[in-house]
Amino acid sequence: MPKRALITGITGQDGSYLAEFLLNKGYEVYGMVRRTSFTSEERICHLQGSIHFVRGDLIDQSLLLTVLEEVQPDEIYNLAAQSFLGDSWKQPVLTAESTGVGAAKLLEAVRIVCPGARFYQASSSELFGTPLESPQTENTPFNPRNPYGAAKVYAHWMTLNYRSYHKLFTVSGILYNHESPRRGIEFVTRKITHGAASIKLGRASELQLGNLDARRDWGFAGDYVRAIWLMLQQDTPQDFVIATGCSHSVREFCEIAFNYVGLNYRDWVVFNPGFDRPVESKDLVGDSSKAKRMLGWEPETGFRQLVEMMVEADLAALKKADIAGDC
């Protein structure tokens, strides 16, 4: 019998890559989607017919129980969250409910319905916020600096407590920023690559951004879902930092993206103070030596390769849209 996996947030970037990965491993994949998520399934449209969809919502405890009873999963990957930092400041309560309390409700449902299942919680480098040390490891104290990070801390600690108190196989992956051509356009990385492609094709005349000196540890989402899976294949549940160990600025991201299309970002990027965050997380660089040692995991995609991959995908998508518009 093939293993059965349930993925929340399957219509998102990570969910789509993870679904592909698990299907290639021979899994039977179930994706939990909210009713409104059916309007944003472009990331997984190529997997239609291979995935089983179930209706569910992290905020609805009774519905979570029903989903788990129906699916009876061997592995559960909780990737669902309100993950856009800007919106977490605008909707802090919704972020707390979906990102934090929602994880606790799912853990409780697992305890009741399928306590033998293995559970993965998507933690984030935003747990560290303004870190007390750099680079950060699994033992670095948490210091969140936004509502999203605070909600993720609650979900992370609940995952650990269900492991220690209820003896469930639960793990948290503290993933640093990971991008891909499937990243939402509202995120700065995709905003940059889409903007560079649009300007190159004459569809835009400028790109407005906030703080160009903000730095992040950026990796490729396709590499990171491999680490997610590996965490649930271990003999004992443990938490892991997943990162490249290298920090890059938004300015560097712009330079590579615009250079790829033969442009100088300085001629096209315009600073807009309205895009600055109220509080900026700083010095977020992850030390994933534990993952390398215990999981045998290392990132395979370099920073430049990632940026150029995203620009190329946006160029292709925009050209395809132009052709479709001419028909």
mmCIF file of N, CA and C in Angstrom, residues 96-170:
data_model
loop_
_atom_site.group_PDB
_atom_site.id
_atom_site.type_symbol
_atom_site.label_atom_id
_atom_site.label_comp_id
_atom_site.label_asym_id
_atom_site.label_seq_id
_atom_site.Cartn_x
_atom_site.Cartn_y
_atom_site.Cartn_z
ATOM 1 N N ALA A 96 -3.059 35.403 13.667
ATOM 2 C CA ALA A 96 -2.913 34.579 14.872
ATOM 3 C C ALA A 96 -3.809 33.344 14.812
ATOM 4 N N GLU A 97 -5.026 33.520 14.335
ATOM 5 C CA GLU A 97 -5.977 32.409 14.294
ATOM 6 C C GLU A 97 -5.575 31.360 13.263
ATOM 7 N N SER A 98 -5.222 31.792 12.051
ATOM 8 C CA SER A 98 -4.931 30.829 10.984
ATOM 9 C C SER A 98 -3.534 30.244 11.105
ATOM 10 N N THR A 99 -2.553 31.070 11.422
ATOM 11 C CA THR A 99 -1.166 30.625 11.450
ATOM 12 C C THR A 99 -0.792 29.971 12.772
ATOM 13 N N GLY A 100 -1.308 30.498 13.871
ATOM 14 C CA GLY A 100 -0.964 29.975 15.184
ATOM 15 C C GLY A 100 -1.974 28.999 15.739
ATOM 16 N N VAL A 101 -3.177 29.478 16.047
ATOM 17 C CA VAL A 101 -4.205 28.639 16.658
ATOM 18 C C VAL A 101 -4.627 27.527 15.706
ATOM 19 N N GLY A 102 -4.632 27.806 14.412
ATOM 20 C CA GLY A 102 -4.992 26.783 13.439
ATOM 21 C C GLY A 102 -4.093 25.563 13.520
ATOM 22 N N ALA A 103 -2.802 25.781 13.735
ATOM 23 C CA ALA A 103 -1.870 24.660 13.882
ATOM 24 C C ALA A 103 -2.206 23.851 15.127
ATOM 25 N N ALA A 104 -2.566 24.540 16.222
ATOM 26 C CA ALA A 104 -2.930 23.839 17.456
ATOM 27 C C ALA A 104 -4.198 23.010 17.265
ATOM 28 N N LYS A 105 -5.161 23.542 16.532
ATOM 29 C CA LYS A 105 -6.391 22.797 16.273
ATOM 30 C C LYS A 105 -6.103 21.544 15.447
ATOM 31 N N LEU A 106 -5.198 21.658 14.483
ATOM 32 C CA LEU A 106 -4.847 20.503 13.669
ATOM 33 C C LEU A 106 -4.105 19.460 14.499
ATOM 34 N N LEU A 107 -3.205 19.901 15.358
ATOM 35 C CA LEU A 107 -2.504 18.969 16.237
ATOM 36 C C LEU A 107 -3.469 18.219 17.146
ATOM 37 N N GLU A 108 -4.448 18.922 17.679
ATOM 38 C CA GLU A 108 -5.428 18.274 18.548
ATOM 39 C C GLU A 108 -6.263 17.260 17.765
ATOM 40 N N ALA A 109 -6.584 17.601 16.519
ATOM 41 C CA ALA A 109 -7.329 16.664 15.682
ATOM 42 C C ALA A 109 -6.500 15.418 15.386
ATOM 43 N N VAL A 110 -5.213 15.607 15.180
ATOM 44 C CA VAL A 110 -4.322 14.469 14.956
ATOM 45 C C VAL A 110 -4.297 13.574 16.195
ATOM 46 N N ARG A 111 -4.190 14.188 17.350
ATOM 47 C CA ARG A 111 -4.150 13.421 18.596
ATOM 48 C C ARG A 111 -5.401 12.561 18.755
ATOM 49 N N ILE A 112 -6.546 13.099 18.380
ATOM 50 C CA ILE A 112 -7.813 12.401 18.558
ATOM 51 C C ILE A 112 -8.027 11.314 17.495
ATOM 52 N N VAL A 113 -7.737 11.645 16.246
ATOM 53 C CA VAL A 113 -8.115 10.765 15.131
ATOM 54 C C VAL A 113 -7.003 9.818 14.691
ATOM 55 N N CYS A 114 -5.787 10.325 14.534
ATOM 56 C CA CYS A 114 -4.714 9.503 13.966
ATOM 57 C C CYS A 114 -3.392 9.773 14.684
ATOM 58 N N PRO A 115 -3.290 9.422 15.952
ATOM 59 C CA PRO A 115 -2.091 9.731 16.737
ATOM 60 C C PRO A 115 -0.830 9.024 16.236
ATOM 61 N N GLY A 116 -0.979 8.038 15.384
ATOM 62 C CA GLY A 116 0.189 7.364 14.833
ATOM 63 C C GLY A 116 0.763 8.047 13.604
ATOM 64 N N ALA A 117 0.078 9.066 13.091
ATOM 65 C CA ALA A 117 0.560 9.783 11.910
ATOM 66 C C ALA A 117 1.753 10.667 12.276
ATOM 67 N N ARG A 118 2.573 10.943 11.284
ATOM 68 C CA ARG A 118 3.711 11.842 11.475
ATOM 69 C C ARG A 118 3.325 13.228 10.983
ATOM 70 N N PHE A 119 3.675 14.247 11.787
ATOM 71 C CA PHE A 119 3.174 15.608 11.562
ATOM 72 C C PHE A 119 4.332 16.580 11.350
ATOM 73 N N TYR A 120 4.239 17.358 10.276
ATOM 74 C CA TYR A 120 5.232 18.406 9.994
ATOM 75 C C TYR A 120 4.581 19.772 10.117
ATOM 76 N N GLN A 121 5.228 20.658 10.879
ATOM 77 C CA GLN A 121 4.780 22.039 11.025
ATOM 78 C C GLN A 121 5.770 22.971 10.329
ATOM 79 N N ALA A 122 5.236 23.829 9.471
ATOM 80 C CA ALA A 122 6.079 24.787 8.758
ATOM 81 C C ALA A 122 6.392 25.971 9.664
ATOM 82 N N SER A 123 7.569 25.940 10.287
ATOM 83 C CA SER A 123 8.044 27.095 11.042
ATOM 84 C C SER A 123 8.800 28.027 10.102
ATOM 85 N N SER A 124 9.356 29.088 10.617
ATOM 86 C CA SER A 124 9.911 30.141 9.767
ATOM 87 C C SER A 124 11.074 30.841 10.458
ATOM 88 N N SER A 125 11.957 31.404 9.663
ATOM 89 C CA SER A 125 13.043 32.210 10.220
ATOM 90 C C SER A 125 12.512 33.429 10.952
ATOM 91 N N GLU A 126 11.250 33.811 10.683
ATOM 92 C CA GLU A 126 10.664 34.953 11.377
ATOM 93 C C GLU A 126 10.456 34.671 12.856
ATOM 94 N N LEU A 127 10.638 33.424 13.289
ATOM 95 C CA LEU A 127 10.659 33.126 14.720
ATOM 96 C C LEU A 127 11.746 33.934 15.422
ATOM 97 N N PHE A 128 12.854 34.133 14.707
ATOM 98 C CA PHE A 128 14.023 34.788 15.304
ATOM 99 C C PHE A 128 13.949 36.305 15.225
ATOM 100 N N GLY A 129 13.187 36.840 14.239
ATOM 101 C CA GLY A 129 13.001 38.282 14.115
ATOM 102 C C GLY A 129 14.307 39.037 14.067
ATOM 103 N N THR A 130 14.598 39.762 15.147
ATOM 104 C CA THR A 130 15.921 40.370 15.332
ATOM 105 C C THR A 130 16.697 39.400 16.212
ATOM 106 N N PRO A 131 17.518 38.543 15.601
ATOM 107 C CA PRO A 131 18.117 37.429 16.352
ATOM 108 C C PRO A 131 19.156 37.873 17.369
ATOM 109 N N LEU A 132 19.286 37.069 18.400
ATOM 110 C CA LEU A 132 20.255 37.350 19.456
ATOM 111 C C LEU A 132 21.636 36.812 19.103
ATOM 112 N N GLU A 133 21.727 36.056 17.998
ATOM 113 C CA GLU A 133 23.014 35.565 17.506
ATOM 114 C C GLU A 133 22.887 35.296 16.014
ATOM 115 N N SER A 134 24.016 35.282 15.346
ATOM 116 C CA SER A 134 23.999 35.013 13.915
ATOM 117 C C SER A 134 25.250 34.228 13.529
ATOM 118 N N PRO A 135 25.098 33.155 12.742
ATOM 119 C CA PRO A 135 23.852 32.616 12.203
ATOM 120 C C PRO A 135 23.013 31.937 13.275
ATOM 121 N N GLN A 136 21.766 31.647 12.927
ATOM 122 C CA GLN A 136 20.845 31.049 13.887
ATOM 123 C C GLN A 136 20.831 29.521 13.742
ATOM 124 N N THR A 137 20.692 28.842 14.873
ATOM 125 C CA THR A 137 20.580 27.386 14.898
ATOM 126 C C THR A 137 19.258 27.001 15.547
ATOM 127 N N GLU A 138 19.040 25.717 15.719
ATOM 128 C CA GLU A 138 17.843 25.224 16.380
ATOM 129 C C GLU A 138 17.769 25.667 17.841
ATOM 130 N N ASN A 139 18.885 26.108 18.407
ATOM 131 C CA ASN A 139 18.921 26.513 19.814
ATOM 132 C C ASN A 139 18.902 28.027 20.028
ATOM 133 N N THR A 140 18.855 28.792 18.949
ATOM 134 C CA THR A 140 18.818 30.251 19.072
ATOM 135 C C THR A 140 17.478 30.703 19.663
ATOM 136 N N PRO A 141 17.479 31.579 20.676
ATOM 137 C CA PRO A 141 16.215 32.047 21.271
ATOM 138 C C PRO A 141 15.342 32.774 20.247
ATOM 139 N N PHE A 142 14.037 32.621 20.381
ATOM 140 C CA PHE A 142 13.091 33.289 19.481
ATOM 141 C C PHE A 142 12.913 34.745 19.901
ATOM 142 N N ASN A 143 12.724 35.598 18.890
ATOM 143 C CA ASN A 143 12.556 37.026 19.141
ATOM 144 C C ASN A 143 11.752 37.640 17.997
ATOM 145 N N PRO A 144 10.502 37.211 17.794
ATOM 146 C CA PRO A 144 9.719 37.640 16.628
ATOM 147 C C PRO A 144 9.459 39.138 16.631
ATOM 148 N N ARG A 145 9.406 39.718 15.426
ATOM 149 C CA ARG A 145 9.248 41.168 15.297
ATOM 150 C C ARG A 145 8.039 41.556 14.466
ATOM 151 N N ASN A 146 7.120 40.610 14.238
ATOM 152 C CA ASN A 146 5.897 40.914 13.506
ATOM 153 C C ASN A 146 4.824 39.906 13.902
ATOM 154 N N PRO A 147 3.542 40.189 13.634
ATOM 155 C CA PRO A 147 2.471 39.281 14.032
ATOM 156 C C PRO A 147 2.608 37.883 13.433
ATOM 157 N N TYR A 148 3.107 37.790 12.220
ATOM 158 C CA TYR A 148 3.306 36.481 11.597
ATOM 159 C C TYR A 148 4.323 35.661 12.378
ATOM 160 N N GLY A 149 5.446 36.273 12.720
ATOM 161 C CA GLY A 149 6.469 35.571 13.486
ATOM 162 C C GLY A 149 5.968 35.145 14.847
ATOM 163 N N ALA A 150 5.180 36.025 15.492
ATOM 164 C CA ALA A 150 4.636 35.690 16.811
ATOM 165 C C ALA A 150 3.683 34.499 16.726
ATOM 166 N N ALA A 151 2.853 34.470 15.680
ATOM 167 C CA ALA A 151 1.927 33.350 15.493
ATOM 168 C C ALA A 151 2.689 32.058 15.213
ATOM 169 N N LYS A 152 3.762 32.159 14.449
ATOM 170 C CA LYS A 152 4.575 30.984 14.142
ATOM 171 C C LYS A 152 5.272 30.446 15.397
ATOM 172 N N VAL A 153 5.650 31.330 16.305
ATOM 173 C CA VAL A 153 6.258 30.877 17.560
ATOM 174 C C VAL A 153 5.258 30.024 18.339
ATOM 175 N N TYR A 154 4.012 30.480 18.423
ATOM 176 C CA TYR A 154 2.998 29.708 19.132
ATOM 177 C C TYR A 154 2.818 28.329 18.492
ATOM 178 N N ALA A 155 2.716 28.295 17.158
ATOM 179 C CA ALA A 155 2.542 27.019 16.462
ATOM 180 C C ALA A 155 3.748 26.109 16.673
ATOM 181 N N HIS A 156 4.937 26.692 16.666
ATOM 182 C CA HIS A 156 6.159 25.922 16.863
ATOM 183 C C HIS A 156 6.183 25.275 18.255
ATOM 184 N N TRP A 157 5.865 26.063 19.285
ATOM 185 C CA TRP A 157 5.890 25.538 20.642
ATOM 186 C C TRP A 157 4.792 24.505 20.877
ATOM 187 N N MET A 158 3.629 24.690 20.249
ATOM 188 C CA MET A 158 2.569 23.701 20.378
ATOM 189 C C MET A 158 2.985 22.383 19.717
ATOM 190 N N THR A 159 3.691 22.474 18.608
ATOM 191 C CA THR A 159 4.185 21.262 17.942
ATOM 192 C C THR A 159 5.149 20.519 18.850
ATOM 193 N N LEU A 160 6.033 21.251 19.493
ATOM 194 C CA LEU A 160 6.986 20.636 20.413
ATOM 195 C C LEU A 160 6.257 20.045 21.625
ATOM 196 N N ASN A 161 5.260 20.740 22.146
ATOM 197 C CA ASN A 161 4.540 20.251 23.332
ATOM 198 C C ASN A 161 3.718 19.003 23.037
ATOM 199 N N TYR A 162 3.142 18.923 21.853
ATOM 200 C CA TYR A 162 2.414 17.704 21.499
ATOM 201 C C TYR A 162 3.382 16.541 21.325
ATOM 202 N N ARG A 163 4.596 16.840 20.954
ATOM 203 C CA ARG A 163 5.620 15.789 20.858
ATOM 204 C C ARG A 163 6.038 15.307 22.243
ATOM 205 N N SER A 164 6.264 16.234 23.144
ATOM 206 C CA SER A 164 6.785 15.862 24.460
ATOM 207 C C SER A 164 5.691 15.349 25.403
ATOM 208 N N TYR A 165 4.500 15.948 25.352
ATOM 209 C CA TYR A 165 3.439 15.580 26.298
ATOM 210 C C TYR A 165 2.596 14.406 25.791
ATOM 211 N N HIS A 166 2.203 14.481 24.506
ATOM 212 C CA HIS A 166 1.329 13.442 23.959
ATOM 213 C C HIS A 166 2.099 12.352 23.208
ATOM 214 N N LYS A 167 3.409 12.517 23.104
ATOM 215 C CA LYS A 167 4.271 11.520 22.461
ATOM 216 C C LYS A 167 3.926 11.310 20.982
ATOM 217 N N LEU A 168 3.464 12.359 20.308
ATOM 218 C CA LEU A 168 3.215 12.279 18.874
ATOM 219 C C LEU A 168 4.518 12.497 18.116
ATOM 220 N N PHE A 169 4.567 12.001 16.890
ATOM 221 C CA PHE A 169 5.731 12.246 16.033
ATOM 222 C C PHE A 169 5.487 13.576 15.321
ATOM 223 N N THR A 170 5.947 14.662 15.936
ATOM 224 C CA THR A 170 5.747 16.002 15.381
ATOM 225 C C THR A 170 7.093 16.700 15.252
#
